[in-house]
C-alpha cells in the first residue's frame, strides 16, 4: 500500500508529491512549522491527507514545547496551531485535524505534560488508521454504484496520495476492482497543477488498475459519445446544503455529466461536511500563484507581464450531485436533511 504519510522515529515522513511521477522521494518534517510548509507547498495535498498531516504536525509542535504548567503549554500550542491553520484555506480537514488535537489536549489537561504529549501522538496516529478504514468503508458503499465493465471519470487526485491511504474517489475505484469488476478509469489531467496526470495515473498504475489520461477539455467529448458511465470525485468542503468545493474544473465536469445523463458522485468522509456553512458561497476559495498558469515548469507559456486568475477550487451546486458517498453510506438528495442527520449521528 502507498504510504502517503507516516511517523518514523520522531519525524513525520511524507511522499513529496511535487516530484511525482518523475521520482518517489520522501520529505521528513521535524517541526510543526515544517509540516505547515509542506502543506503550503503541496508536498502533501488532498483534503484528508492535509487533515492527517495537520494532526501529526500538532503532535510535533506539542513535543517541542517546554512548559511548566498546562496553561503555558496550551497557550503556546494554540499559537502554533493558529499559524498551521493558515497554510491553506479551502479544505475543512486542516481545521478539523487541528481542532481534534486541541480537544484532546483540553480533555487531558490534568495529565503531566510528558503524558499529554504521548496522548497527542497516539491521537495523531489513530487519525491515520481511522482515515484508511473510513476510506475502505466508503469504497465498499461506493462500489455498489459501479457496474461491471464501467468507465469511471475522475478529476484531480482523490486517491491514496490525497489521504492516509486507499483514497476517497479512488477508494471507490479500488473497491470496485477488488470486488472483481472490470473497470477502466479516465483521469482528467487537472490543469494547472496536474494532480490527475501526475498523481492519479501514477497510483492507479502502481495498483494495476487500467487508466487513460485525458486533458480536462476532452471530458465533454467522451461524455457526449456515451463513453463514460459515471463520474466520481473527492471534496475539500461540503456545505450543509450539499454544495461541494473541490478542485477547479469539478463544476464543469458536473454540469457536463448532468447534460449527458451521467451520474456524478462525490466521495468524502463525513468530516468533510462543514455544517456551519449553509451553502457553498461561504466556502473560501484559495487563490494560487499566477505563475502556475503563465508558466509550465518555469518556462513561460504566456507573454511577459500577462495577468492570470488561478482559483484552486470551485463549488459545484448540490443540484448536480447524484449522491455523496460517505463511510456512513450513500447520501442522496435532499442533502440539507440527509447530510444533517448523517453529521449528527456521527458526533
Ligand atoms: O489542491 P489539492 O491537490 O489539495 O486539491 C485536492 C482536491 O481537490 C481533491 O479532489 C480533494 O482534496 C479530495 S481528496 C480525497
Coordinates of C-alpha atoms and ligand atoms in Angstrom, one line a residue:
X1 CA 0.0 0.0 0.0
X2 CA 1.2 3.5 -0.8
X3 CA 2.2 5.3 2.5
X4 CA 1.5 8.9 1.9
X5 CA 2.4 9.9 5.4
X6 CA 3.8 8.1 8.4
X7 CA 5.5 8.6 11.7
X8 CA 9.1 7.2 11.8
X9 CA 11.5 7.7 14.7
X10 CA 10.3 11.1 15.8
X11 CA 9.8 12.5 12.3
X12 CA 6.7 12.9 10.1
X13 CA 7.7 11.4 6.7
X14 CA 5.7 12.1 3.6
X15 CA 6.0 11.3 -0.1
X16 CA 7.0 14.5 -1.9
X17 CA 4.0 14.9 -4.3
X18 CA 5.6 17.7 -6.1
X19 CA 8.2 15.3 -7.5
X20 CA 5.9 12.5 -8.6
X21 CA 5.8 10.8 -11.1
X22 CA 9.5 11.6 -12.0
X23 CA 10.8 10.4 -8.7
X24 CA 9.5 8.9 -5.5
X25 CA 11.3 10.9 -2.8
X26 CA 10.3 11.5 0.9
X27 CA 10.4 14.6 3.0
X28 CA 11.0 14.4 6.7
X29 CA 9.3 17.1 8.9
X30 CA 10.7 17.5 12.4
X31 CA 8.6 20.5 13.4
X32 CA 5.1 21.8 13.1
X33 CA 6.4 24.7 11.1
X34 CA 8.0 22.2 8.6
X35 CA 4.6 20.4 8.3
X36 CA 2.9 23.8 7.7
X37 CA 5.4 24.5 4.9
X38 CA 4.9 21.0 3.4
X39 CA 1.1 21.7 3.3
X40 CA 1.6 25.2 1.8
X41 CA 4.0 24.0 -0.9
X42 CA 1.8 20.9 -1.8
X43 CA 4.4 18.4 -0.8
X44 CA 1.4 16.9 0.8
X45 CA -2.1 17.8 -0.6
X46 CA -5.6 16.5 -0.8
X47 CA -8.1 17.3 1.9
X48 CA -7.9 14.2 4.2
X49 CA -4.1 14.0 3.9
X50 CA -3.9 17.7 4.9
X51 CA -6.0 16.8 8.0
X52 CA -3.8 13.9 8.9
X53 CA -0.6 16.0 8.3
X54 CA -2.1 18.8 10.5
X55 CA -2.7 16.4 13.4
X56 CA 0.8 15.0 13.1
X57 CA 2.2 18.5 12.9
X58 CA 0.3 19.4 16.1
X59 CA 1.9 16.4 17.8
X60 CA 5.4 17.6 16.7
X61 CA 4.5 21.1 17.9
X62 CA 3.5 19.8 21.3
X63 CA 6.7 17.8 21.6
X64 CA 8.8 20.9 21.2
X65 CA 7.1 22.9 24.0
X66 CA 8.9 23.3 27.3
X67 CA 6.4 24.5 29.8
X68 CA 5.9 24.0 33.5
X69 CA 2.1 24.3 33.6
X70 CA -0.7 23.1 31.4
X71 CA -1.9 26.7 30.8
X72 CA 1.5 27.8 29.4
X73 CA 1.7 24.6 27.4
X74 CA -1.8 25.1 25.8
X75 CA -1.2 28.8 25.1
X76 CA 2.0 28.0 23.1
X77 CA 0.3 25.1 21.4
X78 CA -2.6 27.3 20.4
X79 CA -0.3 29.9 18.8
X80 CA 1.4 27.1 16.8
X81 CA -1.9 25.7 15.8
X82 CA -3.1 29.1 14.6
X83 CA -0.1 29.5 12.3
X84 CA -0.5 26.0 11.0
X85 CA -4.2 26.7 10.3
X86 CA -3.2 29.5 7.9
X87 CA -1.3 27.1 5.5
X88 CA -4.3 26.5 3.1
X89 CA -7.8 27.8 3.3
X90 CA -10.3 25.6 1.4
X91 CA -10.1 22.1 2.7
X92 CA -12.0 21.8 6.0
X93 CA -9.8 19.0 7.1
X94 CA -7.0 21.3 8.1
X95 CA -9.1 22.9 10.8
X96 CA -10.7 19.6 11.6
X97 CA -7.3 17.9 12.3
X98 CA -6.1 20.8 14.4
X99 CA -9.3 21.1 16.4
X100 CA -9.4 17.4 17.2
X101 CA -5.9 17.6 18.6
X102 CA -6.7 20.7 20.6
X103 CA -9.7 19.0 22.1
X104 CA -7.5 16.0 23.2
X105 CA -5.2 18.4 24.9
X106 CA -8.1 20.1 26.7
X107 CA -9.6 16.8 27.8
X108 CA -6.3 15.7 29.2
X109 CA -5.2 18.9 30.9
X110 CA -4.7 17.1 34.3
X111 CA -2.0 14.8 32.9
X112 CA 1.6 15.6 33.4
X113 CA 2.9 17.4 30.3
X114 CA 5.0 14.4 29.2
X115 CA 2.0 12.1 29.2
X116 CA -0.1 14.7 27.5
X117 CA 2.4 14.8 24.6
X118 CA 2.2 11.0 24.3
X119 CA -1.6 11.2 24.2
X120 CA -1.4 13.7 21.4
X121 CA 1.0 11.4 19.5
X122 CA -1.4 8.5 20.0
X123 CA -4.3 10.6 18.7
X124 CA -2.4 11.6 15.6
X125 CA -1.5 8.0 14.8
X126 CA -5.1 6.9 15.4
X127 CA -6.3 9.5 12.8
X128 CA -4.1 7.7 10.2
X129 CA -5.7 4.3 10.8
X130 CA -9.1 5.8 11.1
X131 CA -8.7 7.6 7.8
X132 CA -7.7 4.4 6.0
X133 CA -10.6 2.4 7.4
X134 CA -13.1 5.3 6.7
X135 CA -11.9 5.2 3.1
X136 CA -12.3 1.4 2.9
X137 CA -15.9 1.7 4.2
X138 CA -16.6 4.5 1.7
X139 CA -15.2 2.3 -1.0
X140 CA -17.4 -0.6 0.0
X141 CA -20.5 1.6 -0.2
X142 CA -19.4 3.3 -3.4
X143 CA -18.5 0.2 -5.3
X144 CA -22.2 -0.9 -5.3
X145 CA -22.8 2.0 -7.6
X146 CA -20.2 0.7 -10.1
X147 CA -21.4 -1.8 -12.7
X148 CA -19.1 -4.4 -14.1
X149 CA -17.5 -3.0 -17.3
X150 CA -17.8 0.7 -16.3
X151 CA -15.7 3.5 -17.4
X152 CA -15.2 6.0 -14.5
X153 CA -14.1 9.6 -15.0
X154 CA -12.3 11.3 -12.1
X155 CA -10.9 14.8 -11.7
X156 CA -7.8 15.8 -9.7
X157 CA -6.4 13.1 -7.3
X158 CA -8.7 11.8 -4.6
X159 CA -6.6 8.7 -4.1
X160 CA -4.2 7.1 -1.6
X161 CA -2.0 10.2 -2.1
X162 CA -4.7 12.5 -1.0
X163 CA -5.5 10.6 2.1
X164 CA -3.6 8.4 4.6
X165 CA -4.3 5.5 2.2
X166 CA -6.8 3.9 -0.2
X167 CA -8.4 7.1 -1.2
X168 CA -11.9 8.5 -1.4
X169 CA -12.9 8.7 -5.1
X170 CA -10.1 6.3 -6.0
X171 CA -11.1 4.2 -2.9
X172 CA -14.4 3.6 -4.7
X173 CA -12.4 2.6 -7.8
X174 CA -10.1 0.3 -5.8
X175 CA -13.0 -1.3 -4.0
X176 CA -14.8 -2.0 -7.4
X177 CA -11.6 -3.5 -8.8
X178 CA -11.1 -5.6 -5.6
X179 CA -14.7 -6.8 -6.0
X180 CA -13.6 -8.3 -9.3
X181 CA -15.3 -5.7 -11.5
X182 CA -13.8 -5.0 -14.8
X183 CA -13.4 -1.2 -14.7
X184 CA -11.4 1.5 -16.5
X185 CA -10.6 5.0 -15.3
X186 CA -10.3 8.1 -17.4
X187 CA -8.3 10.7 -15.5
X188 CA -8.7 14.4 -16.2
X189 CA -5.2 15.9 -16.2
X190 CA -6.4 18.7 -13.9
X191 CA -4.8 21.8 -15.1
X192 CA -2.8 23.7 -13.8
X193 CA -1.2 21.6 -11.0
X194 CA -1.7 18.3 -12.9
X195 CA -2.8 16.2 -10.0
X196 CA -4.7 13.9 -12.4
X197 CA -1.8 13.5 -14.8
X198 CA 1.0 13.2 -12.3
X199 CA -0.7 11.5 -9.3
X200 CA -3.9 9.7 -10.2
X201 CA -2.3 7.9 -13.2
X202 CA 0.8 7.1 -11.1
X203 CA -1.1 5.5 -8.2
X204 CA -3.5 3.6 -10.4
X205 CA -0.6 2.2 -12.5
X206 CA 1.1 1.1 -9.2
X207 CA -2.1 -0.9 -8.4
X208 CA -2.5 -2.3 -12.0
X209 CA -5.9 -0.6 -12.5
X210 CA -6.4 0.4 -16.1
X211 CA -6.3 4.2 -16.6
X212 CA -6.1 6.6 -19.5
X213 CA -5.2 10.2 -19.3
X214 CA -7.2 12.9 -21.0
X215 CA -6.9 16.7 -20.8
X216 CA -9.7 18.5 -18.9
X217 CA -11.3 19.9 -22.1
X218 CA -11.8 16.4 -23.5
X219 CA -14.2 15.0 -21.0
X220 CA -17.2 16.5 -22.6
X221 CA -16.3 14.8 -25.9
X222 CA -16.2 11.4 -24.2
X223 CA -19.4 12.0 -22.3
X224 CA -21.2 13.1 -25.4
X225 CA -20.1 9.8 -27.1
X226 CA -21.5 7.9 -24.0
X227 CA -18.1 6.5 -23.3
X228 CA -18.2 7.5 -19.6
X229 CA -20.6 5.6 -17.3
X230 CA -20.1 7.6 -14.1
X231 CA -18.0 10.3 -12.5
X232 CA -16.5 10.0 -9.0
X233 CA -14.6 12.9 -7.4
X234 CA -13.5 13.9 -3.9
X235 CA -14.3 17.0 -1.9
X236 CA -12.5 19.6 0.1
X237 CA -15.5 21.0 1.9
X238 CA -19.2 20.3 1.7
X239 CA -21.7 22.9 2.8
X240 CA -24.9 21.9 4.8
X241 CA -27.0 22.1 1.6
X242 CA -24.7 19.7 -0.3
X243 CA -22.7 22.3 -2.3
X244 CA -19.3 20.8 -2.9
X245 CA -15.9 22.6 -3.1
X246 CA -13.4 20.5 -5.0
X247 CA -10.5 21.1 -7.4
X248 CA -11.0 23.8 -10.0
X249 CA -12.8 22.2 -13.0
X250 CA -15.1 19.9 -11.0
X251 CA -18.1 22.2 -11.6
X252 CA -17.5 22.0 -15.4
X253 CA -17.4 18.2 -15.1
X254 CA -20.6 18.1 -13.1
X255 CA -22.6 20.3 -15.5
X256 CA -21.4 18.2 -18.4
X257 CA -22.3 15.0 -16.6
X258 CA -25.9 16.2 -15.9
X259 CA -26.3 17.4 -19.5
X260 CA -25.3 13.9 -20.7
X261 CA -27.3 12.0 -18.2
X262 CA -24.2 10.5 -16.4
X263 CA -24.3 10.0 -12.6
X264 CA -22.0 12.4 -10.7
X265 CA -20.8 11.1 -7.3
X266 CA -18.8 12.8 -4.6
X267 CA -16.9 10.5 -2.3
X268 CA -15.9 12.1 1.0
X269 CA -15.8 11.3 4.7
X270 CA -18.5 12.9 7.0
X271 CA -15.7 15.1 8.5
X272 CA -15.6 17.0 5.1
X273 CA -19.1 18.3 5.7
X274 CA -19.0 21.8 7.2
X275 CA -22.4 22.1 8.7
X276 CA -21.7 25.6 9.9
X277 CA -21.9 26.8 6.3
X278 CA -25.4 26.9 4.9
X279 CA -24.2 26.9 1.2
X280 CA -21.2 26.8 -1.0
X281 CA -20.9 30.6 -1.5
X282 CA -19.5 30.8 2.0
X283 CA -16.6 28.5 1.2
X284 CA -13.2 30.3 1.0
X285 CA -11.5 29.6 -2.3
X286 CA -7.7 29.5 -2.4
X287 CA -6.2 31.8 -5.0
X288 CA -2.9 30.4 -6.1
X289 CA 0.1 32.0 -7.8
X290 CA -0.5 33.1 -11.4
X291 CA 2.8 31.6 -12.3
X292 CA 1.1 28.2 -12.3
X293 CA -0.9 29.5 -15.3
X294 CA 1.5 31.6 -17.2
X295 CA 4.4 29.2 -16.9
X296 CA 4.9 25.5 -17.4
X297 CA 7.6 24.2 -15.0
X298 CA 9.4 27.5 -15.2
X299 CA 9.0 28.0 -18.9
X300 CA 6.8 31.0 -19.9
X301 CA 3.7 30.0 -21.9
X302 CA 2.1 33.4 -22.0
X303 CA 3.6 36.9 -22.9
X304 CA 5.6 38.5 -20.2
X305 CA 3.5 40.5 -17.8
X306 CA 0.2 38.9 -18.7
X307 CA -2.1 38.7 -15.7
X308 CA -3.9 35.4 -14.9
X309 CA -6.5 34.2 -12.4
X310 CA -5.8 31.0 -10.5
X311 CA -8.5 29.9 -8.2
X312 CA -7.6 26.4 -6.8
X313 CA -11.1 25.2 -6.3
X314 CA -14.7 25.7 -7.5
X315 CA -18.1 25.0 -6.0
X316 CA -20.4 22.5 -7.6
X317 CA -24.1 23.3 -6.6
X318 CA -25.8 20.4 -4.9
X319 CA -28.3 20.0 -7.8
X320 CA -25.6 18.5 -9.9
X321 CA -24.8 15.7 -7.5
X322 CA -26.4 12.2 -7.8
X323 CA -25.2 11.3 -4.3
X324 CA -22.5 11.7 -1.8
X325 CA -20.6 8.5 -0.9
X326 CA -19.6 8.5 2.8
X327 CA -18.3 5.9 5.3
X328 CA -21.8 6.0 6.8
X329 CA -23.5 5.1 3.5
X330 CA -24.7 6.7 0.3
X331 CA -26.4 10.1 0.9
X332 CA -28.9 11.2 -1.7
X333 CA -31.0 14.4 -2.0
X334 CA -32.5 16.2 -0.2
X335 CA -28.9 16.9 1.1
X336 CA -29.9 19.5 3.6
X337 CA -31.9 17.0 5.6
X338 CA -29.8 13.9 4.9
X339 CA -26.4 15.4 5.5
X340 CA -27.6 16.9 8.7
X341 CA -28.7 13.6 10.1
X342 CA -25.5 11.9 8.9
X343 CA -23.4 14.5 10.7
X344 CA -25.5 14.4 13.8
X345 CA -25.3 10.6 14.1
X346 CA -21.6 10.8 13.6
X347 CA -20.9 13.1 16.6
Ligands
LIG1 O1 -5.1 21.3 -4.3 P1 -5.2 19.9 -3.9 O2 -4.4 19.0 -4.7 O3 -5.0 19.7 -2.4 O4 -6.7 19.6 -4.2 C1 -7.2 18.3 -3.9 C2 -8.6 18.1 -4.3 O5 -9.3 19.0 -4.8 C3 -9.2 16.7 -4.0 O6 -10.1 16.4 -5.0 C4 -9.9 16.8 -2.7 O7 -9.0 17.3 -1.7 C5 -10.3 15.4 -2.3 S1 -9.0 14.4 -1.9 C6 -9.6 12.9 -1.2

